XYZ file of C-alpha atoms in Angstrom:
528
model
C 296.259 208.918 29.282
C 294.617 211.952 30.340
C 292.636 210.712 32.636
C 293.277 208.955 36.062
C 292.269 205.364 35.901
C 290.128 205.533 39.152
C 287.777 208.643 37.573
C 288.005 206.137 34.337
C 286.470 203.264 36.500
C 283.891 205.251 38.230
C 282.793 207.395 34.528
C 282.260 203.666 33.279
C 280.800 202.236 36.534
C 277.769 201.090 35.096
C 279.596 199.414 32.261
C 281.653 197.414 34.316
C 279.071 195.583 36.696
C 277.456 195.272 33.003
C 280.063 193.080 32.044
C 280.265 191.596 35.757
C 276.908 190.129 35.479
C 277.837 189.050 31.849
C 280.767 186.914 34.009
C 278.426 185.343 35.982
C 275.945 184.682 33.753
C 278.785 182.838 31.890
C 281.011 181.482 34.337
C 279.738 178.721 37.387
C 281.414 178.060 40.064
C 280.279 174.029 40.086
C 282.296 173.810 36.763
C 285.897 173.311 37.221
C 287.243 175.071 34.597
C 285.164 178.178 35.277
C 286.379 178.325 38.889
C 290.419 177.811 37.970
C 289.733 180.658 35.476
C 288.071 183.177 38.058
C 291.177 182.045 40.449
C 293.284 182.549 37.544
C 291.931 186.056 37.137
C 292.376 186.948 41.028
C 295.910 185.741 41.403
C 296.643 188.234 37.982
C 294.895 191.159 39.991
C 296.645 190.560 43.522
C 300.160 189.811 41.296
C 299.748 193.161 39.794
C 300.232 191.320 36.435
C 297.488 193.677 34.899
C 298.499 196.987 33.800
C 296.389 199.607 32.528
C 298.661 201.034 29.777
C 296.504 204.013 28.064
C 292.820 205.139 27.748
C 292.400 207.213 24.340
C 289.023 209.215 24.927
C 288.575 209.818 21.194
C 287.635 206.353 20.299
C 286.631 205.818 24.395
C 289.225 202.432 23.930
C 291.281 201.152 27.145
C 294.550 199.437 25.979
C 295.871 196.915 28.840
C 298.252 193.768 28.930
C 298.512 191.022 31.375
C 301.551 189.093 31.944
C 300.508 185.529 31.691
C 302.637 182.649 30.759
C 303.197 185.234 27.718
C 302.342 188.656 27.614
C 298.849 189.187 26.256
C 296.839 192.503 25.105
C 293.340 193.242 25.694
C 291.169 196.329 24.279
C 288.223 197.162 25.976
C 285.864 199.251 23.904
C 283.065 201.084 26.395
C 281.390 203.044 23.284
C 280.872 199.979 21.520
C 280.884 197.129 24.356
C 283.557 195.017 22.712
C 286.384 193.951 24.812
C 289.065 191.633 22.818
C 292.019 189.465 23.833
C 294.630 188.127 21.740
C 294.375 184.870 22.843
C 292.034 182.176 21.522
C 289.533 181.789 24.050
C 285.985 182.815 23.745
C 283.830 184.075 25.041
C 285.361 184.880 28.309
C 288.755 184.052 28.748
C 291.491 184.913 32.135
C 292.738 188.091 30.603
C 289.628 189.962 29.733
C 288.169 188.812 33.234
C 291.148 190.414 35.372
C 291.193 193.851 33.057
C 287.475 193.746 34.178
C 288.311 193.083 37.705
C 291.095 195.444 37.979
C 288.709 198.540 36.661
C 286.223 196.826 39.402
C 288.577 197.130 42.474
C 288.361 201.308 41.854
C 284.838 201.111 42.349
C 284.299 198.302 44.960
C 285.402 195.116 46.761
C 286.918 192.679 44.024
C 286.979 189.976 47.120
C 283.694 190.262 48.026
C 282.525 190.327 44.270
C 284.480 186.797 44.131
C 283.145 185.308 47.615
C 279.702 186.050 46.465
C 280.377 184.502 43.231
C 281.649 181.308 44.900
C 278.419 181.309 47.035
C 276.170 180.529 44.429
C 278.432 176.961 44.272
C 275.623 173.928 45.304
C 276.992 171.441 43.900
C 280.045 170.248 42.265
C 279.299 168.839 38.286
C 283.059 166.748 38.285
C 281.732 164.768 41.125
C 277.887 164.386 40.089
C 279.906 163.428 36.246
C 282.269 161.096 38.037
C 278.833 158.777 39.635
C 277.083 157.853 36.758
C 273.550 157.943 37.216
C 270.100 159.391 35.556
C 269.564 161.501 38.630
C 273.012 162.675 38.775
C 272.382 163.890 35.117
C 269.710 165.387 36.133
C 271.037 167.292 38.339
C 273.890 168.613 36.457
C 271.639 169.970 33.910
C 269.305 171.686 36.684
C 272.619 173.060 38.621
C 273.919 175.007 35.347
C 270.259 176.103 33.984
C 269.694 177.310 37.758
C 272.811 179.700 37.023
C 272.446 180.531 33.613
C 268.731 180.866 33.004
C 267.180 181.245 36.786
C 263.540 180.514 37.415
C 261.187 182.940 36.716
C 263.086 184.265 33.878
C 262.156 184.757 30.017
C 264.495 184.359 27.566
C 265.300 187.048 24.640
C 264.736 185.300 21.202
C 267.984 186.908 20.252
C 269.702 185.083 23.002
C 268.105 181.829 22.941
C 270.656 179.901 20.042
C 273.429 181.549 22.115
C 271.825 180.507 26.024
C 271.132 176.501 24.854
C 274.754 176.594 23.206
C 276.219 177.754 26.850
C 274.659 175.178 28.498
C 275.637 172.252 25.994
C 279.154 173.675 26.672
C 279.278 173.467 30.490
C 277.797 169.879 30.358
C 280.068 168.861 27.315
C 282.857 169.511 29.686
C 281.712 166.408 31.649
C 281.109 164.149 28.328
C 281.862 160.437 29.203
C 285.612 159.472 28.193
C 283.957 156.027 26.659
C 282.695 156.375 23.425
C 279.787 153.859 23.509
C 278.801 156.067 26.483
C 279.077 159.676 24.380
C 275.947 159.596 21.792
C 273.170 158.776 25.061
C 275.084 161.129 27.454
C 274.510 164.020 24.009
C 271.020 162.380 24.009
C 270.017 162.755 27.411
C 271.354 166.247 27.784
C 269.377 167.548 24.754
C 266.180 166.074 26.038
C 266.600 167.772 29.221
C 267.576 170.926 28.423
C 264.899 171.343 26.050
C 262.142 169.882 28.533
C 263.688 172.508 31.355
C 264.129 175.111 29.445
C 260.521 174.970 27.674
C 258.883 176.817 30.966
C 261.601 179.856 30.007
C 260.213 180.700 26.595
C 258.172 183.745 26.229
C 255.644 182.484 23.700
C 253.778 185.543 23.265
C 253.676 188.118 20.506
C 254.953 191.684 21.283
C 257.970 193.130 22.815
C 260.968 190.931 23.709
C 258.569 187.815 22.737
C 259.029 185.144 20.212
C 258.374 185.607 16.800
C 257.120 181.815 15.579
C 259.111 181.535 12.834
C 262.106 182.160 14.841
C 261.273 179.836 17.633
C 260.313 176.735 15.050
C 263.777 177.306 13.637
C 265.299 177.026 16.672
C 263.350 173.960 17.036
C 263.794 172.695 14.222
C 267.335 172.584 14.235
C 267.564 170.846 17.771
C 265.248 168.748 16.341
C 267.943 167.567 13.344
C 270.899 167.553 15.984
C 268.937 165.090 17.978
C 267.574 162.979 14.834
C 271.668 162.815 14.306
C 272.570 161.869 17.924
C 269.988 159.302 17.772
C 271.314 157.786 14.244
C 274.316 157.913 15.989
C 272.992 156.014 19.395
C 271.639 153.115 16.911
C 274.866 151.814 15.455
C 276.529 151.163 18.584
C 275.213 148.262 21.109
C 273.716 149.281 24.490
C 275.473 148.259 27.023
C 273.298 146.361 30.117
C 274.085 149.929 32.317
C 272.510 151.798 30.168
C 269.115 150.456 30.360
C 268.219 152.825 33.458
C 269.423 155.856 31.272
C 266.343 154.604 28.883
C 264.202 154.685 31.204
C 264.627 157.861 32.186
C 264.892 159.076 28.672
C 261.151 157.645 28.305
C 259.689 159.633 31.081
C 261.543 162.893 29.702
C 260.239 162.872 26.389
C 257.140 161.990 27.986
C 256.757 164.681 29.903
C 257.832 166.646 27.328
C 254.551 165.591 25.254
C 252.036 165.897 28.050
C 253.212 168.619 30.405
C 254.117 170.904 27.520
C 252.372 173.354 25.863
C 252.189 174.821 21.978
C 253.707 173.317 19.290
C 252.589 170.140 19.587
C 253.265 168.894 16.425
C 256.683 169.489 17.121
C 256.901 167.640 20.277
C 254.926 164.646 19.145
C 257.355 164.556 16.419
C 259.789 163.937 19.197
C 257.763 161.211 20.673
C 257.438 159.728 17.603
C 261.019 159.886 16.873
C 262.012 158.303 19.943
C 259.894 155.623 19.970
C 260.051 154.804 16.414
C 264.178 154.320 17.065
C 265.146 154.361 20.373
C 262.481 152.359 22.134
C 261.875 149.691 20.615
C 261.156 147.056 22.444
C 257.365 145.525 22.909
C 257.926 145.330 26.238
C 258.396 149.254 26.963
C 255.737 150.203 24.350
C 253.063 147.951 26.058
C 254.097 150.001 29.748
C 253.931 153.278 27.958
C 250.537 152.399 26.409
C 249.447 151.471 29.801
C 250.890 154.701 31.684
C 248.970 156.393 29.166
C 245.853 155.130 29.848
C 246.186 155.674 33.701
C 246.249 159.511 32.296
C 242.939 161.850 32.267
C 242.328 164.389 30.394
C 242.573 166.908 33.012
C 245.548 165.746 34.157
C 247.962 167.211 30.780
C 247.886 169.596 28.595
C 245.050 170.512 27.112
C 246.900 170.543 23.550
C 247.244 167.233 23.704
C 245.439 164.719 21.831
C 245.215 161.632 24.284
C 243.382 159.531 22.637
C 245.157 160.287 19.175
C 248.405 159.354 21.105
C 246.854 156.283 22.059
C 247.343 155.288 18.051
C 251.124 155.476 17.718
C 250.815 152.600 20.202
C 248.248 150.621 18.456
C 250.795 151.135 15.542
C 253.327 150.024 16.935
C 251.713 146.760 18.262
C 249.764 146.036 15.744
C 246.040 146.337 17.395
C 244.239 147.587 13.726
C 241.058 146.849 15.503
C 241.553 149.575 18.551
C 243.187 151.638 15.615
C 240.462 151.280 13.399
C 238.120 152.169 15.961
C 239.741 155.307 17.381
C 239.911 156.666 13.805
C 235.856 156.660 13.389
C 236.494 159.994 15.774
C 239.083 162.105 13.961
C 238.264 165.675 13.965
C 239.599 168.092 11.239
C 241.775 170.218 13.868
C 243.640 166.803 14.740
C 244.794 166.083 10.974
C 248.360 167.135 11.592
C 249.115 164.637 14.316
C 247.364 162.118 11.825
C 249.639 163.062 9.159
C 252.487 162.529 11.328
C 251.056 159.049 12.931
C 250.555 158.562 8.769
C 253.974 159.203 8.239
C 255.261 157.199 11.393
C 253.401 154.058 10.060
C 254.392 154.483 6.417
C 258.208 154.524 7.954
C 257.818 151.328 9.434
C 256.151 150.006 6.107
C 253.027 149.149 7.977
C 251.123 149.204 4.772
C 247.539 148.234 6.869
C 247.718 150.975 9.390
C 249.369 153.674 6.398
C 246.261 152.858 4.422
C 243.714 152.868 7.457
C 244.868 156.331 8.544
C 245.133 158.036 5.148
C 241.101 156.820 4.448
C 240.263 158.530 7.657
C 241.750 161.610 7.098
C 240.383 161.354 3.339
C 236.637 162.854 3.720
C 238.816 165.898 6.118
C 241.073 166.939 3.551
C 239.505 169.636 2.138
C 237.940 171.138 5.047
C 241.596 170.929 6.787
C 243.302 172.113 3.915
C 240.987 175.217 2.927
C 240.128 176.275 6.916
C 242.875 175.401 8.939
C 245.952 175.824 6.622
C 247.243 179.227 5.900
C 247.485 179.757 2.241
C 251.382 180.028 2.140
C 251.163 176.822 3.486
C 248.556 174.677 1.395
C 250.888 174.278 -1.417
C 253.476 172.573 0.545
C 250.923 170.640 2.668
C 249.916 169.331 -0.280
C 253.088 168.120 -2.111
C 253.623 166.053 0.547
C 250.523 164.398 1.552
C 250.105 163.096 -1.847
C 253.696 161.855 -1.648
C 251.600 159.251 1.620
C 248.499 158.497 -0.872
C 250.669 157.658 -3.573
C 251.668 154.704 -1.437
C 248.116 153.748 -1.018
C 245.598 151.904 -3.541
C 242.573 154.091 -4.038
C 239.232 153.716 -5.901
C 238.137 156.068 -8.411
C 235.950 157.453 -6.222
C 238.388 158.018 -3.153
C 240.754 159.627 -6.447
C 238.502 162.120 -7.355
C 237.567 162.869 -3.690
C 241.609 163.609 -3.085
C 241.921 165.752 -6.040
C 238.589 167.853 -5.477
C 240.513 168.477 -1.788
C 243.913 169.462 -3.349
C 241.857 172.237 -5.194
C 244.375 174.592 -7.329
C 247.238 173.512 -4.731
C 247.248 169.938 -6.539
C 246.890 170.905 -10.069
C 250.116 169.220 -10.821
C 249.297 165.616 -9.187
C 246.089 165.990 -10.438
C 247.379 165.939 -14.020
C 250.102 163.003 -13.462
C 247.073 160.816 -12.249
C 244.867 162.043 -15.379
C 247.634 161.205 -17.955
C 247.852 157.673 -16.182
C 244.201 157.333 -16.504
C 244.728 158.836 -20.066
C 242.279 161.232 -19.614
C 243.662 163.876 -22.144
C 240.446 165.804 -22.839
C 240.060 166.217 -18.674
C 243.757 166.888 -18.748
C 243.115 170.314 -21.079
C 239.861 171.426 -19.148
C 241.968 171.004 -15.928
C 244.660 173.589 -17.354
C 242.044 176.219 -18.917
C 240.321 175.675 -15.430
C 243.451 176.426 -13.866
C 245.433 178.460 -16.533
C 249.368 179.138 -15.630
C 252.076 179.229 -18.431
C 253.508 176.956 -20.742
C 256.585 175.495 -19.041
C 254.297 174.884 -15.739
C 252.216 172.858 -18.349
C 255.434 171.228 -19.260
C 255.809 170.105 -15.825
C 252.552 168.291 -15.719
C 253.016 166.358 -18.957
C 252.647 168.412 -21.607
C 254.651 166.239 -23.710
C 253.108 162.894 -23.368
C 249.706 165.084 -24.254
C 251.277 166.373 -27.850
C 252.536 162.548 -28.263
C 249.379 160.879 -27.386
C 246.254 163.431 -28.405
C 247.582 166.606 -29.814
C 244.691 167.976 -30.924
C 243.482 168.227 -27.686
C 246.751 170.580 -26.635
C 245.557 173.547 -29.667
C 242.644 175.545 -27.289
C 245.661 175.475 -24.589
C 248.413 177.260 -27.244
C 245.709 179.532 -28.244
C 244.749 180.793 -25.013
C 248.328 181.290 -24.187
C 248.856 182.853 -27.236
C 246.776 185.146 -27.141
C 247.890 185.989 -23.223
C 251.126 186.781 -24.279
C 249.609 188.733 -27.325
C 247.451 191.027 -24.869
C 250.569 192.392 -22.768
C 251.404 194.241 -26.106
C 255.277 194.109 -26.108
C 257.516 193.047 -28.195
C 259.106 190.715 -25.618
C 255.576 188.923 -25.149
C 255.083 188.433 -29.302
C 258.198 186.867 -29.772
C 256.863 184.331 -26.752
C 253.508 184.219 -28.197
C 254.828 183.298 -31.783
C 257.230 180.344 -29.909
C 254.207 179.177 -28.795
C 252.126 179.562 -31.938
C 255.250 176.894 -33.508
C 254.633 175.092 -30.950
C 250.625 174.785 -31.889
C 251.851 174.596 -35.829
C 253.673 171.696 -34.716
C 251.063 170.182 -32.681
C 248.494 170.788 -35.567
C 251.213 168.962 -38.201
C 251.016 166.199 -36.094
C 247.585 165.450 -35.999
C 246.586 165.918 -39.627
C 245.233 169.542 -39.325
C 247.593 171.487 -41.759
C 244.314 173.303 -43.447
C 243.262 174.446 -39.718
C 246.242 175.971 -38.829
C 246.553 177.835 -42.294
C 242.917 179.153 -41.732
C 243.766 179.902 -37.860
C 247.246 181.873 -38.403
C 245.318 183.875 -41.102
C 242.603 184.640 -39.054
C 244.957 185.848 -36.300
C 246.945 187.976 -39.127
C 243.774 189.712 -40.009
C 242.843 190.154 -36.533
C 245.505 192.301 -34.974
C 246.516 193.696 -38.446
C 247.524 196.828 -36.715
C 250.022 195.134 -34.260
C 253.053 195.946 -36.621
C 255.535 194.527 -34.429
C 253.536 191.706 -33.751
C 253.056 191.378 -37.605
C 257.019 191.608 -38.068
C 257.636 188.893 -35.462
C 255.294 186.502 -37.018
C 257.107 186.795 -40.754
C 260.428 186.309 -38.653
C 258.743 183.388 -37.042
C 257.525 182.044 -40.868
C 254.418 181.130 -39.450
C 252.147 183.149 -42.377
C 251.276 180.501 -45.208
């Protein structure tokens, strides 16, 4: 080996209580699986099953075996970190825990290491797990987050996915044996972990902070795994014991709305989601409208829209009046919770408050859009707001007044609702107002134009034409002369034969000393 393994323990010293902490971090002594494998891993050290078979300094790789029910090899890497077993568990499994342990006992006490360990055991999650209550849930949750993300603490972003999926794993070990009990047990868990861990995020910019797009993916995808646990939850029927789990559930996701802070579109959307599928009856939405109410302003987060929140209620009951009236005071900084209240309604096909909403937020729009969107984002915004007004009847007025709003970003809506109107001249200015390229044109009904007014589509081939014609390569003629057949054709079709002769002359003379664009436009047999 070359080297004695004691002066092999102590050159990697700091390594090893590296990967000691790791342990902890990972392993709890209140789960009973983690505790058989840390007694598994003592027995292996005081057995003398592990053996230390040959250090190679080149690659700075530790070779070892432990005799288990079969013999099993583990490398330990300390260059790179990596330690690997041959066995299938992961991340920590018995073997790679005693090779740890048995480098440990060099350097210090393995048994007081492993009394300390069992110190930090409060409670015991088999027992809470075996007494079914929302408290003893509770409690589970809080006993492993205690151990695995301790108060006080901020959370890398780079080991967030990998923190939430260690604590889903201790508490899945405890999942309910009855499956009508599984999809609320997922349900509950999620809710809690989220609304515990919330106060361990590091929101800020800089250092080993969040960046937002990382942390609204995270989100995001919790978000779809409890959309699917919920979808799950509302094919089976609840069972009369579960109705305290509920109510527990409603004063988590609750306080996950109030006592929360940022992203509060995001955890409305919970609310919303919850009580657009979970609770659902009118007696628990006229308690939570009331609970609400006993709220001040001072008394939550400052992020949060009370009296907006007040609205999914009215919704959901059907008071239009008190809706009605609370919408005479939306402010432009509150249109994405209205969007999301528009949405909410338009789910439930509550065509009066879908249409009530949508007015409100009309005369907003393009103030919202232009001041309080980023511009990566207006396009998108867009697309699917008009998606909730084409569900709506609107004057011509209230038309025009959602168009002017979309600006640039609804060009292509815009022209749909033109062609319906057939408003083919308006259609053209739009598109010179707006210019882009012929197959976006396509998109927004060039077709039906050439069908139903195509003398109105020539100015548009010209100026595109003529675009292409100004990059001065032979790549851009050939385009411009596929669109100059495409004007040819357009001018067949409405009678204008003598115009296009005249115009394809005119063009000839014009850039007479474009030979390549000359040669393309004999190829393209568009000279008369």
């Amino acid at each position: 080996m070359g080297i004695s393994i004691s002066a092999l323990a102590w050159e990697q010293a700091a390594f090893i209580r590296k990967q000691l902490e790791n342990i902890e971090q990972a392993l709890h002594p209140s789960v009973t699986e983690d505790e058989e494998l840390i007694r598994r891993a003592l027995f292996a050290i005081r057995n003398k099953s592990v053996n230390l078979e040959r250090y190679v300094p080149a690659t700075t790789t530790l070779y070892a075996s432990v005799q288990d029910v079969r013999l099993t090899h583990v490398t330990v890497n300390f260059r790179s970190g990596e330690i690997n077993c041959d066995c299938p568990q992961e991340p920590w499994c018995r073997h790679k825990v005693s090779v740890i342990l048995a480098l440990f006992q060099y350097i210090d006490s393995v048994q007081d290491w492993a009394a300390k360990w069992r110190t930090k055991k409060s409670l015991n999650l088999h027992m809470l797990a075996s007494t079914r209550t929302p408290e003893n849930w509770l409690s589970m949750v809080n006993e492993v987050m205690a151990h695995l993300v301790p108060e006080g603490r901020l959370i890398e972003k780079h080991l967030l996915a990998s923190t939430v999926d260690n604590i889903h794993g201790k508490l899945r070990k405890h999942l309910p044996f009855e499956r009508e009990w599984q999809p609320i047990y997922n349900l509950f868990m999620e809710i809690a972990i989220l609304n515990k861990l919330w106060q361990n995020v590091n929101f800020e910019r800089g250092g080993n902070s969040f960046g937002t797009d990382y942390f609204e993916y995270f989100f995001d995808r919790r978000f779809e795994v409890i959309q699917n646990t919920i979808h799950e939850l509302s094919g089976k029927s609840r069972l009369f014991a579960t109705d305290p789990f509920f109510d527990a559930l409603q004063v988590l996701v609750r306080e996950f709305l109030l006592e929360k802070e940022r992203y509060i579109g995001r955890r409305l959307n919970i609310y919303l989601l919850f009580w657009d599928t979970v609770f659902i009856e009118k007696r628990r939405a006229e308690e939570e409208l009331a609970i609400l109410q006993g709220y001040e302003q001072s008394e939550i987060s400052e992020d949060v829209p009370l009296s907006t929140v007040f609205n999914l209620f009215h919704i959901l009951l059907k008071d239009f009046d008190s809706l009605k009236q609370n919408l005479e005071n939306i402010a432009p900084d509150q249109m994405n919770v209205y969007f999301g209240l528009a949405k909410f309604a338009h789910s439930r096909n509550d065509e009066i408050a879908t249409d009530a909403i949508l007015k409100a937020m009309l005369p907003l729009l393009n103030e919202y859009i232009n001041g309080y969107l980023m511009p990566s984002q207006r396009q998108m915004y867009v697309r699917r707001i008009h998606q909730l007004y084409d569900n709506i009847p609107l004057s011509e007025h209230e038309e025009m007044m959602l168009y002017s709003a979309f600006g640039s970003y609804g060009v292509q809506p815009y022209s749909h609702y033109l062609l319906k109107e057939k408003r083919y001249g308006e259609w053209v200015a739009l598109h010179q107002l707006y210019p882009s390229s012929i197959s976006y044109l396509e998109t927004c009904g060039l077709k039906e134009v050439i069908e139903e007014a195509p003398e109105m589509t020539l100015p548009l081939y010209h100026y595109y034409a003529l675009e292409e014609v100004n990059q001065k390569s032979r790549m851009n003629y050939k385009q411009a002369v596929r669109i100059w057949k495409m004007m040819k054709s357009a001018s067949k079709k409405c009678g204008k034969t003598n115009f296009w002769a005249d115009y394809i002359q005119t063009v000839r003379e014009q850039y007479k000393r474009l030979r390549a664009l000359q040669e393309e436009l004999e190829k393209g047999n568009l000279l008369v």
